[in-house]
Coordinates of C-alpha atoms in Angstrom, one line a residue:
X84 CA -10.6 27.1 -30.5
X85 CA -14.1 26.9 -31.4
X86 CA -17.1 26.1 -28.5
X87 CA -20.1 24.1 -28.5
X88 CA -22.9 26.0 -26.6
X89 CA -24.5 23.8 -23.6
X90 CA -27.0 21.2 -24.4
X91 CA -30.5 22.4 -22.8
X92 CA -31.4 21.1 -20.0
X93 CA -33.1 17.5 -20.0
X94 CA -34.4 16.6 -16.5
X95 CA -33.3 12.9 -15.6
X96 CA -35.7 10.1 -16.5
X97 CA -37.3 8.1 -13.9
X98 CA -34.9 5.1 -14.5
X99 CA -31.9 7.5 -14.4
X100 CA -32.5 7.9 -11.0
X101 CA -33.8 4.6 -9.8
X102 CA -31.3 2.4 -11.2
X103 CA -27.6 3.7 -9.8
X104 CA -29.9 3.9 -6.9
X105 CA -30.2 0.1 -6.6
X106 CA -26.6 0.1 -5.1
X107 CA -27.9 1.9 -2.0
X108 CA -31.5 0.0 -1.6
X109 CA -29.4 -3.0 0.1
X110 CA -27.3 -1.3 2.1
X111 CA -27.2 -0.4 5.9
X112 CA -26.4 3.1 6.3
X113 CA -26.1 5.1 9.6
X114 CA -25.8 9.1 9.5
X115 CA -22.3 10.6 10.7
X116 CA -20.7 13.5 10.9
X117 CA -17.9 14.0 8.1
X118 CA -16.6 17.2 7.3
X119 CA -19.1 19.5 8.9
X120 CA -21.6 17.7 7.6
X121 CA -24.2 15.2 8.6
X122 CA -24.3 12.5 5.9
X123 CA -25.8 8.5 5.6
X124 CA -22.4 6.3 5.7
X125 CA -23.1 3.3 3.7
X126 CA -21.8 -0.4 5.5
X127 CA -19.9 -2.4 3.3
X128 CA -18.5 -5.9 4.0
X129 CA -15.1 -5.7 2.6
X130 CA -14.5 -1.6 3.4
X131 CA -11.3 -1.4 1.2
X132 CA -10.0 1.8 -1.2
X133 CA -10.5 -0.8 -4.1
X134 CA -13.8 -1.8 -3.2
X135 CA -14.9 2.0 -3.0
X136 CA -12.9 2.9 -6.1
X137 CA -15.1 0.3 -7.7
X138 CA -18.4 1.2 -6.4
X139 CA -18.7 5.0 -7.0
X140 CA -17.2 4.5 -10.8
X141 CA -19.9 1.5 -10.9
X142 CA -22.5 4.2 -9.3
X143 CA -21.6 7.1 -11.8
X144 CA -21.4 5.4 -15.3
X145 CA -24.5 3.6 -14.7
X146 CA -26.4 7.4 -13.8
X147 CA -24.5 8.6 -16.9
X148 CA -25.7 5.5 -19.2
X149 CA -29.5 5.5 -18.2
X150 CA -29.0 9.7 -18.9
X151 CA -27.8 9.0 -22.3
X152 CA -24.8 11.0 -21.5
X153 CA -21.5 9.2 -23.4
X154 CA -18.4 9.2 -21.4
X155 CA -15.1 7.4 -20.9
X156 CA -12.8 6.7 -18.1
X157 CA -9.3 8.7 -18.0
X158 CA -6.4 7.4 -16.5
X159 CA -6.3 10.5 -13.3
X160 CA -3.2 10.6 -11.1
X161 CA -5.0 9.6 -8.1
X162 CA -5.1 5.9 -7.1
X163 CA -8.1 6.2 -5.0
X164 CA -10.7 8.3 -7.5
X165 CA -11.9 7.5 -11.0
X166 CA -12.0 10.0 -13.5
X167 CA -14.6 10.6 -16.3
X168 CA -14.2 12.4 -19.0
X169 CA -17.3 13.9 -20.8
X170 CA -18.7 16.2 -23.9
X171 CA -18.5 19.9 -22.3
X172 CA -22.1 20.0 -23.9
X173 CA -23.7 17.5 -21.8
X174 CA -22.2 19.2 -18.9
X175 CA -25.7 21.1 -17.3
X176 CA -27.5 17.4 -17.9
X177 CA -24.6 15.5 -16.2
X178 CA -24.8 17.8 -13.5
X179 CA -28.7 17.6 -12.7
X180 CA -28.6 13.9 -13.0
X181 CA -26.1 13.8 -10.4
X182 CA -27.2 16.2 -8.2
X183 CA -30.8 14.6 -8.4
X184 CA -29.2 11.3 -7.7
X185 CA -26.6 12.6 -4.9
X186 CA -29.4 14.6 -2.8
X187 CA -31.5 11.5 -2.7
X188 CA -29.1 8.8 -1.6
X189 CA -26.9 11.7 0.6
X190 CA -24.3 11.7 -1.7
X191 CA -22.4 15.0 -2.1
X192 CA -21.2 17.3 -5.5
X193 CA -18.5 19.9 -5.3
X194 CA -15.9 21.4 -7.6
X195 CA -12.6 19.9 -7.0
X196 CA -9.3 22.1 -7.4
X197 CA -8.6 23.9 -10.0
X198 CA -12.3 25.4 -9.9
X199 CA -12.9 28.3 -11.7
X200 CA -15.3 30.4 -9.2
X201 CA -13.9 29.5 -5.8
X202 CA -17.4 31.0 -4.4
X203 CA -19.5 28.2 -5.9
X204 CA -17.2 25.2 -5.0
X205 CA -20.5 23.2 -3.4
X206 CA -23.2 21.9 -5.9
X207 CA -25.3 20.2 -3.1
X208 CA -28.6 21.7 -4.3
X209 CA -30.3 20.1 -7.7
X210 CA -31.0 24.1 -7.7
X211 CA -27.5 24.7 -8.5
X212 CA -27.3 22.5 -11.4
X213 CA -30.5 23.9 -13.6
X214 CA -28.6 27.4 -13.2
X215 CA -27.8 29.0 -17.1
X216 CA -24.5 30.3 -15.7
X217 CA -22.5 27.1 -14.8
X218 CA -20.6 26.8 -18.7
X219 CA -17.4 27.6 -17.2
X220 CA -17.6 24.4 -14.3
X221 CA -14.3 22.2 -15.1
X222 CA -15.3 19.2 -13.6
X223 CA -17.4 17.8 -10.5
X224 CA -16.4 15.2 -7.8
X225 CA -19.4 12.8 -6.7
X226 CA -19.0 10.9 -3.2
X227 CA -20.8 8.5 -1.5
X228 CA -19.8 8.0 2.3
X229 CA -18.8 4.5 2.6
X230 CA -17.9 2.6 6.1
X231 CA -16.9 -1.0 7.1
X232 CA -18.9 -3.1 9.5
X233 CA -18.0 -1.4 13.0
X234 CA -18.2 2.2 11.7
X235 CA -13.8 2.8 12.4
X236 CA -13.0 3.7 8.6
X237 CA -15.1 6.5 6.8
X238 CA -14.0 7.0 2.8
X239 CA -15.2 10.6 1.5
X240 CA -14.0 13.0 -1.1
X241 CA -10.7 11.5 -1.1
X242 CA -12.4 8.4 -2.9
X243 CA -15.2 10.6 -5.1
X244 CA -15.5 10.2 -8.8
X245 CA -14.1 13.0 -10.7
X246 CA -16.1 13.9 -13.8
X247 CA -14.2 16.0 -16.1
X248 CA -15.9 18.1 -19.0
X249 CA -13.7 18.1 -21.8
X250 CA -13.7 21.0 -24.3
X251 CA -14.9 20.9 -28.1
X252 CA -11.0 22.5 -29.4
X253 CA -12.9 23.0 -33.6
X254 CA -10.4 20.7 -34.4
X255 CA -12.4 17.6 -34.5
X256 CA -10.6 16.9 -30.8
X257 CA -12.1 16.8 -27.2
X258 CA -10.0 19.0 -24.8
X259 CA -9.3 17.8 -21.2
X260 CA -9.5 20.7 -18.4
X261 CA -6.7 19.0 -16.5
X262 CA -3.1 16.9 -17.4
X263 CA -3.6 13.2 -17.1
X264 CA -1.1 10.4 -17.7
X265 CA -1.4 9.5 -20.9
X266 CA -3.0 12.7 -23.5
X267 CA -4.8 15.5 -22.6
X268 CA -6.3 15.4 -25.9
X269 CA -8.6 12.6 -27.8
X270 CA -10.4 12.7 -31.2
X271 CA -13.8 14.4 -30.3
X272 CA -15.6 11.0 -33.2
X273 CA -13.1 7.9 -31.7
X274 CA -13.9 4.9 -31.0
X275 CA -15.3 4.1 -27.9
X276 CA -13.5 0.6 -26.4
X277 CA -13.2 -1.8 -23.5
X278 CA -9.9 -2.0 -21.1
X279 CA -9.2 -3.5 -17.9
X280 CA -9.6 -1.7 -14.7
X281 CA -6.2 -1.7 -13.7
X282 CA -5.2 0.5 -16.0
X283 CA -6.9 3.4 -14.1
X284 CA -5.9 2.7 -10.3
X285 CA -2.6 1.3 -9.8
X286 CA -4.6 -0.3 -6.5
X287 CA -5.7 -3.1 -9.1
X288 CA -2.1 -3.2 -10.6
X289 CA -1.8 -7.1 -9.4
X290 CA -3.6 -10.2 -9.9
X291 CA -5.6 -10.8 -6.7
X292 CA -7.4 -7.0 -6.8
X293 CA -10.1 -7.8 -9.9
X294 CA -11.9 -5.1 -11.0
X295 CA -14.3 -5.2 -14.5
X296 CA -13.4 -3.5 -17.7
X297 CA -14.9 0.2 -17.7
X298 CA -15.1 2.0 -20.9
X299 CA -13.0 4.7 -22.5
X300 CA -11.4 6.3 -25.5
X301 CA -9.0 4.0 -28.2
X302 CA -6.1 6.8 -26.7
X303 CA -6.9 4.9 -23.5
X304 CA -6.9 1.8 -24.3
X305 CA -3.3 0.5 -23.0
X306 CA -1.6 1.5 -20.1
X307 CA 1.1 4.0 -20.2
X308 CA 4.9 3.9 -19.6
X309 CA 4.3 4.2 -15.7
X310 CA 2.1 0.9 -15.4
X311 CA 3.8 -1.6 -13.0
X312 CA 2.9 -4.9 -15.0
X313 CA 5.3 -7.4 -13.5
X314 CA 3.9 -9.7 -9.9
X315 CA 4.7 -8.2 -6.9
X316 CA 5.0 -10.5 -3.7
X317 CA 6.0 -10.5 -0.2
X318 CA 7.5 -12.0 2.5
X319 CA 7.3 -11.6 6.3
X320 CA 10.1 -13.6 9.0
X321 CA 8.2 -14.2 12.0
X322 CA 8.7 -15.9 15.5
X323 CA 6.7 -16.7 18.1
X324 CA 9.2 -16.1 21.3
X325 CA 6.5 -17.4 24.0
X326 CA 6.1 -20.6 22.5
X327 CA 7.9 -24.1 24.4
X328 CA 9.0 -25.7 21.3
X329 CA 11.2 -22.5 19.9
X330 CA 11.9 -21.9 23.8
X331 CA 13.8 -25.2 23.8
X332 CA 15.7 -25.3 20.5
X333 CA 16.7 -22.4 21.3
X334 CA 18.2 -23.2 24.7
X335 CA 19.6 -26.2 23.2
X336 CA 21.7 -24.2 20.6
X337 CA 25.1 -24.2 21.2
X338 CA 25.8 -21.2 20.4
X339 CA 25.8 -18.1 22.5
X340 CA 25.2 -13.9 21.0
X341 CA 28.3 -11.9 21.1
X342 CA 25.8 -9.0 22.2
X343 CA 23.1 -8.6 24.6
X344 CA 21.3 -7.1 22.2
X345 CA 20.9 -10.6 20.1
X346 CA 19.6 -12.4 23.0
X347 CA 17.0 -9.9 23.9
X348 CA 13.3 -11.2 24.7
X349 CA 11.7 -8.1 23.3
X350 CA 13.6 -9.1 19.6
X351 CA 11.0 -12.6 19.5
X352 CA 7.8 -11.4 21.3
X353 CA 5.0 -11.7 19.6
X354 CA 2.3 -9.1 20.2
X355 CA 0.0 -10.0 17.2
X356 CA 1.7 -7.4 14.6
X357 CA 1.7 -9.3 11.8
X358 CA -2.5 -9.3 11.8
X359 CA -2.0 -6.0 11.1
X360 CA 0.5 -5.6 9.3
X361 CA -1.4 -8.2 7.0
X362 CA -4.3 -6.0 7.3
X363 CA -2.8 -2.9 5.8
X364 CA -1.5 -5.1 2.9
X365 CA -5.1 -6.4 2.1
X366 CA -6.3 -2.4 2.6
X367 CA -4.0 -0.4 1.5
X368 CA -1.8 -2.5 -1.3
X369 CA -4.2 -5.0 -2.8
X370 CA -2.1 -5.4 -6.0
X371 CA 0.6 -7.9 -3.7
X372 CA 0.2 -11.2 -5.7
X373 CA 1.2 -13.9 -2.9
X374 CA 2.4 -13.7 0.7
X375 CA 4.8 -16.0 2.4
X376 CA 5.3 -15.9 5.8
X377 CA 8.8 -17.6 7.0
X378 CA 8.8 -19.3 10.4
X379 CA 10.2 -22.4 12.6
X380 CA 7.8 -24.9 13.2
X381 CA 4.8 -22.2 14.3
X382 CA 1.7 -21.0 12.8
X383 CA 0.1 -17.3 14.4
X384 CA -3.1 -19.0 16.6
X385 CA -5.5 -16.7 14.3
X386 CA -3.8 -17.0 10.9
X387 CA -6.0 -19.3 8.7
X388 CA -2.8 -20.8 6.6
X389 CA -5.1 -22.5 3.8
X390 CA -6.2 -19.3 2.4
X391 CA -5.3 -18.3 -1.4
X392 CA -3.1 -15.8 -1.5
X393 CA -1.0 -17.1 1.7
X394 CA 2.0 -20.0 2.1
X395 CA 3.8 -20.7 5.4
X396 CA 7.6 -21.4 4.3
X397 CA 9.5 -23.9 7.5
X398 CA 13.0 -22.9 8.0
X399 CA 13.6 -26.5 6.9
X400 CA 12.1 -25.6 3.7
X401 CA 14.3 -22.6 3.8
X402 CA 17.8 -23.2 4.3
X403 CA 20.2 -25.5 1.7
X404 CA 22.2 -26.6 4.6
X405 CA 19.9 -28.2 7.3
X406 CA 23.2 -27.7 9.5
X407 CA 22.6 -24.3 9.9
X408 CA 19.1 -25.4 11.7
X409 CA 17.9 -24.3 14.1
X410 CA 18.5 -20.4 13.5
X411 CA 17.6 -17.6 15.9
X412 CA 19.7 -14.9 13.5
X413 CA 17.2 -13.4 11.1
X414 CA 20.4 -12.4 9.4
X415 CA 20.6 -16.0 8.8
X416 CA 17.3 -16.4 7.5
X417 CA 17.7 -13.4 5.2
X418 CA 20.3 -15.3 3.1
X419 CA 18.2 -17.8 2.6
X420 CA 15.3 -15.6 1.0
X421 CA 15.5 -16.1 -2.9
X422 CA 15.1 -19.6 -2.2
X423 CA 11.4 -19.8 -1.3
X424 CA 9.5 -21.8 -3.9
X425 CA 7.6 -19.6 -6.5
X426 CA 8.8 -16.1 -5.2
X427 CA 8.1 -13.7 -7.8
X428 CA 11.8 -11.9 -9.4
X429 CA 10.3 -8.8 -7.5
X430 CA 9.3 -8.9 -4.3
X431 CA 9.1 -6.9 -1.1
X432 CA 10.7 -7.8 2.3
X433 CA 8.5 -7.2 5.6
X434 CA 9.1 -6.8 9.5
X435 CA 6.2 -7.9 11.1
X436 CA 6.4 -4.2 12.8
X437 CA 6.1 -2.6 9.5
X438 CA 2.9 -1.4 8.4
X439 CA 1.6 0.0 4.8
X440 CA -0.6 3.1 6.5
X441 CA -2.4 4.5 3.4
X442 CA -3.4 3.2 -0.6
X443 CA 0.1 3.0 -2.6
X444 CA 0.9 1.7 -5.8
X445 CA 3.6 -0.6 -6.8
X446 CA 5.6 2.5 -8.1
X447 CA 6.7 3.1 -4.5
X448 CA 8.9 0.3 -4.2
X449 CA 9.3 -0.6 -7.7
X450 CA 10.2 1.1 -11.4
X451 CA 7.7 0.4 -14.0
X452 CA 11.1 -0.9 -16.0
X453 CA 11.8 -3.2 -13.0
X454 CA 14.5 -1.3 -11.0
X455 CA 13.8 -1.5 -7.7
X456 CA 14.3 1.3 -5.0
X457 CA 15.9 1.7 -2.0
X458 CA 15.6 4.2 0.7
X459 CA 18.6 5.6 2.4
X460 CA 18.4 6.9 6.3
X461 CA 20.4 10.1 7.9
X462 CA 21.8 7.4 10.1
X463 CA 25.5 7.3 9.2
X464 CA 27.7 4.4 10.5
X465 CA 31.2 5.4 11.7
X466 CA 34.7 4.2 9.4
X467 CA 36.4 2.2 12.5
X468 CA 36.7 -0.7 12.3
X469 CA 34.1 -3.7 13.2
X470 CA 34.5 -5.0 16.8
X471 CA 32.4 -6.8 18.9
X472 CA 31.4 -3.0 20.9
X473 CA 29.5 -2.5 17.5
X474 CA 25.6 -3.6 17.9
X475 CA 25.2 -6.5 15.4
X476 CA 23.3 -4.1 12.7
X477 CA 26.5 -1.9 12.8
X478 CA 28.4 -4.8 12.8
X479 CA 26.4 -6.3 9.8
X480 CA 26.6 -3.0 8.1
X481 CA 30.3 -2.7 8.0
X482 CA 31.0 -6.4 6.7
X483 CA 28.7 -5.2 4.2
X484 CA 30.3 -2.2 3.5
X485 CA 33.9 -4.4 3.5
X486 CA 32.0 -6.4 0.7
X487 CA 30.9 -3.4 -1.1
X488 CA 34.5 -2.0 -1.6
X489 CA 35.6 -5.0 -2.6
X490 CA 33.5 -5.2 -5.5
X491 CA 32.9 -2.2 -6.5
X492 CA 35.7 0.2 -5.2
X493 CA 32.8 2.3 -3.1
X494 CA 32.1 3.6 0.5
X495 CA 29.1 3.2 2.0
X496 CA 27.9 5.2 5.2
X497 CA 24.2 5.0 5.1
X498 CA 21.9 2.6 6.7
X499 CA 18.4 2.2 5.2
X500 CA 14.9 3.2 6.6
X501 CA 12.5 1.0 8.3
X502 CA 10.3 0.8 5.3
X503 CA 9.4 -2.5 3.2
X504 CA 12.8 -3.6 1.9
X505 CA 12.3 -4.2 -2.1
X506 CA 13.9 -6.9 -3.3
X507 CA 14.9 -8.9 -6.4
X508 CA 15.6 -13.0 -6.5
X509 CA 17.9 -12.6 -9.0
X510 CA 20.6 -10.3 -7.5
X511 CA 19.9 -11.7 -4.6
X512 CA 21.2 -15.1 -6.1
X513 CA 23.7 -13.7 -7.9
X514 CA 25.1 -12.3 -4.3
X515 CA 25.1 -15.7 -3.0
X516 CA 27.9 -16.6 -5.7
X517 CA 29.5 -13.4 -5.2
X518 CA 29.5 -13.6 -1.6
X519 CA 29.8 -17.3 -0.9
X520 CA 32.0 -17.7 1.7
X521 CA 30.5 -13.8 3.8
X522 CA 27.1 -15.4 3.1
X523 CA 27.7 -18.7 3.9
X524 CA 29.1 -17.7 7.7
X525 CA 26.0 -15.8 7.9
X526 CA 23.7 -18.7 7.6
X527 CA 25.5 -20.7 9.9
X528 CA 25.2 -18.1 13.0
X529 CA 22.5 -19.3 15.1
X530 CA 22.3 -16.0 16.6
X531 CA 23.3 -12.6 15.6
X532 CA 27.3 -12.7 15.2
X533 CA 29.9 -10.1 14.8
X534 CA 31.3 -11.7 11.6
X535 CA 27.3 -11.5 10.1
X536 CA 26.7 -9.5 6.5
X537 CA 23.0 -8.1 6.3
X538 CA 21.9 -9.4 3.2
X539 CA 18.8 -6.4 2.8
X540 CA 21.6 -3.7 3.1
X541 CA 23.9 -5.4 0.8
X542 CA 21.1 -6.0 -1.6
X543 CA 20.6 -2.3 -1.8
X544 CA 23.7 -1.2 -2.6
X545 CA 24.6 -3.8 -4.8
X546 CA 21.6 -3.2 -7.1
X547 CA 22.3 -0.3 -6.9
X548 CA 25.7 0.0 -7.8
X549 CA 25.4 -2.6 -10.7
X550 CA 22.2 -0.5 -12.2
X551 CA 19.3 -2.5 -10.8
X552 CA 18.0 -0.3 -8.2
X553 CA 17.7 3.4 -7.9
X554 CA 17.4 5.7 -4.4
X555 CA 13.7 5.9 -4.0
X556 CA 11.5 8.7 -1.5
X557 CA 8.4 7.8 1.0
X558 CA 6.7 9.5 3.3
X559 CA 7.5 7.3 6.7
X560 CA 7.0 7.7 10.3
X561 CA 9.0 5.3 12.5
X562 CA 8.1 4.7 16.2
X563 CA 9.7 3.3 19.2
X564 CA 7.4 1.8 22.1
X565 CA 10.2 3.2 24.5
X566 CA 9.7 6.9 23.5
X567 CA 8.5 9.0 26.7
X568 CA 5.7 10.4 24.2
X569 CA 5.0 7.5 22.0
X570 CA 1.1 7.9 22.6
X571 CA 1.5 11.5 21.0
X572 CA 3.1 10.4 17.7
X573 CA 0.5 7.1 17.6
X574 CA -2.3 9.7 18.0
X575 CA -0.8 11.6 15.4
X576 CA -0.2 8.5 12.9
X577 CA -4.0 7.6 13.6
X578 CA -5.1 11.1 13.1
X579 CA -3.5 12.3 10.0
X580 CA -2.8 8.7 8.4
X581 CA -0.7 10.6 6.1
X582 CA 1.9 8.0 6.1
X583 CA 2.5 5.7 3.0
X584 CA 4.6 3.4 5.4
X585 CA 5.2 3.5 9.2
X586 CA 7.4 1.2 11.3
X587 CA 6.5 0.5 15.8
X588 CA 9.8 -0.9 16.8
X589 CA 10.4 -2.0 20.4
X590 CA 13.6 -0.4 20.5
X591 CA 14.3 0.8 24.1
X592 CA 11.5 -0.7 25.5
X593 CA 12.2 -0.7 29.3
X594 CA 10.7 -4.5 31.1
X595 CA 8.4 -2.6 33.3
X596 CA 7.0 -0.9 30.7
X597 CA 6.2 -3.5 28.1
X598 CA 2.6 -4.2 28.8
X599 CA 1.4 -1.1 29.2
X600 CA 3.0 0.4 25.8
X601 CA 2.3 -3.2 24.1
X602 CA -1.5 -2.7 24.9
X603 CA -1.1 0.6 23.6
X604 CA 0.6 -0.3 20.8
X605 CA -2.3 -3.2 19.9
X606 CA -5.4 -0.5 20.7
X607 CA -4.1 1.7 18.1
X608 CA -3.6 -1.1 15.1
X609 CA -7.4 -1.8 15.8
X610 CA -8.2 1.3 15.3
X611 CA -6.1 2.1 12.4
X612 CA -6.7 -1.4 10.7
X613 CA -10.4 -2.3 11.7
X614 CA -10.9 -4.2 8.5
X615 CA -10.3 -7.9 8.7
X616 CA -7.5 -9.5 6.0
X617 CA -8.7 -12.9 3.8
X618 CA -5.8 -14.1 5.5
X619 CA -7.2 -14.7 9.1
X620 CA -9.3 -17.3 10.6
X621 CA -13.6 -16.6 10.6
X622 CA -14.6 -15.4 14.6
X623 CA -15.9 -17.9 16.7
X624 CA -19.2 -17.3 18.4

């Protein structure tokens, strides 16, 4: 493969400089410490992995453009960097423009993995950049350190631009120094062309995360197999167990639990999860289309139920058979689900105590072909017979596995995870003409019976089992408030926030404990999601 020698150096022009340097001018910065370094953290108002993702591309291609240096976006692996892809020759005048730009606004340079010369990984020093012996530099990684308003959250490398120097191959082609997703190989003379952002994050996969059209090759130019292009929603059950409305329907039912474990307090209090939850929705998976929160006659005193992006579904809306109201069985209410008004064919299924803990795409939850995935626990549940000693998910688990042999001649043992359940309204529908009668009794329990089918569980397996849903992998952390060491593994969650999903259940949750590990519970969620959703009501002051 032939080489093109490096481009002499051309120091940056005044307006080089000055110009990406307008994104910083208006910005409130305050120096932190951030990997053994001191660095200016710049305060933005909506502190999200998109936003940033935006911002230092934004930053970059404008340095680039007033350089004169031509480049194109590349569809990276990572969600949370763009990737540029430039002429190997203009690589010692991309480098001083960004090191002049980085060392005057306290951005940083360095030589993401695979570098070639592990001893020169930092190009902090413009210095650096003007050497003659960089030619064999791969690529660079700019970052800005960006914060939201109250200084919590702190995006750094993680959320650089990558800027790749791709290799003259003699062949009339451009070489890249890394795989990508789509070719690692475009025509050195082609066409230079527009496409939408969301081609190159799957963070902007959905309709409510906008991001501009960047620029890039014609090989670029439409997304790939892997690009999730179908809505996404979700829903969320809720209750509000403290309040005197619920309190007397559901003293009035006449209907009692077969187990204690149905008419638990802990099961319907409230202790403002679902802000959070929504929270790390609006941060961490911005390409959900709509949310729809199911409840019985109650609103969350701090959600702001008029904003776009957010309808409140009434169990009377809910349920075909208004003789099943009220219902305190969220069995009952899961039935019900692929009824809500404008759900989207795919959707996901939240717990309020479930919590999306760092930037995911769709692919998680979801095949780019439309299967959905499911996500099988070690938790086996035993052959014998259902009886009313079995706790009502047991209970619901074997009805469903009754069902399952029934249609398909299987056994199944395994209960699934406490991650996001994904869904599909179809097979969901279709189960309610399968199942009629099993379903049917479900709906009508007001509370948690032994005779119950789990309509999550059952859509699992069935999907699965008919070729609509494949066994899927996630890296989870679930939590109960009862566990003698539950502030460990909290300051562990908040520490590494390594986790795509994570689940604080209140499972064994002694009375006299329940404020203390509640408050607990609540201090870490601020800390972990300090960034406010669209989805909550403005402060008061």
């Amino acid at each position: 493969m032939g080489r093109t020698e490096p481009r002499p150096i051309e120091p940056p022009t005044i307006k080089a400089v000055t110009e990406p340097y307008g994104y910083f001018t208006d910005l409130e910065a305050a120096h932190v410490l951030h990997g053994g370094e001191i660095r200016p953290a710049y305060t933005l108002a909506q502190a999200t992995p998109l936003e940033v993702w935006r911002r230092n591309l934004e930053i970059v291609t404008a340095i680039l453009t007033a350089a004169g240096i031509d480049f194109f976006s590349v569809p990276g692996f990572s969600i949370t960097r763009p990737v540029l892809g430039v002429d190997a020759a203009d690589r010692q005048r991309v480098c001083t423009a960004l090191a002049m730009l980085c060392e005057s606004t306290g951005g940083r340079l360095s030589v993401p993995e695979p570098a070639f010369r592990e001893s020169e990984l930092g190009l902090d020093r413009p210095l650096w950049a003007q050497r003659a012996d960089m030619g064999d530099v791969p690529m660079i990684r700019a970052d800005w350190l960006w914060t939201d308003a109250g200084r919590d959250l702190v995006f750094g490398a993680d959320y650089g631009c990558d800027i790749e120097f791709w290799s003259d191959t003699g062949d009339g082609h451009l070489l890249a120094p890394r795989h990508n997703r789509i070719t690692p190989v475009v025509r050195r003379d082609g066409a230079r062309v527009s496409a939408p952002g969301r081609f190159f994050t799957a963070l902007g996969s959905g309709p409510r995360a906008v991001l501009p059209s960047v620029a890039t090759r014609s090989e670029f130019g439409v997304p790939g197999p892997d690009h999730v292009g179908f809505p996404i929603d979700v829903v969320y059950t809720w209750v509000d167990g403290s309040d005197h409305g619920w309190l007397r329907r559901r003293a009035e039912a006449d209907q009692s639990p077969y187990h204690v474990e149905s008419a638990s307090v802990a099961r319907f209090l409230d202790r403002e999860e679902l802000r959070f939850s929504l929270r790390s929705l609006h941060l961490n998976a911005p390409w959900v289309r709509h949310v729809y929160l199911v409840t019985d006659q109650q609103r969350p005193h701090w959600l702001d139920d008029e904003a776009p992006g957010l309808t409140v579904v009434d169990h009377r809306d809910l349920f075909d058979d208004p003789d099943c109201l009220p219902t305190f069985n969220s069995h009952a209410i899961e039935t019900q689900l692929h009824r809500i008004e404008g759900l989207s064919e795919h959707f996901l299924y939240f717990n309020d105590d479930m919590f999306v803990g760092l930037p995911i795409g769709p692919q998680l939850f979801f095949e780019p072909n439309g299967l959905a995935k499911f996500f099988p626990a070690q938790t086996f549940v035993g052959m014998d017979p259902v009886s009313v000693s079995d706790s009502p998910p047991n209970a619901a688990f074997k009805n469903d596995r009754a069902l399952i042999e029934r249609a398909f001649g299987r056994t199944i043992s395994r209960m699934m995870k406490h991650v996001p359940y994904p869904l599909q309204r179809s097979v969901l529908a279709e189960m309610a003409k399968e199942f009629d009668e099993d379903l049917a009794r479900t709906a009508r329990s007001a509370f948690r019976d032994v005779t119950d089918v789990s309509a999550v569980t059952l859509q699992h397996y069935y999907a699965y089992l008919s070729g609509r849903a494949v066994a899927g992998q996630a890296k989870v952390a679930y939590v109960e408030l009862g566990m003698p060491d539950v502030a460990e593994h909290l300051e562990l969650l908040l520490e590494r926030r390594d986790r795509e999903t994570f689940c604080i259940n209140d499972a064994g949750l002694p009375p006299e404990l329940a404020e203390e590990r509640s408050a607990m519970m609540l201090r870490f969620l601020e800390s972990y999601f300090p960034v406010t959703s669209p989805w909550e009501k403005a402060l008061a002051f």
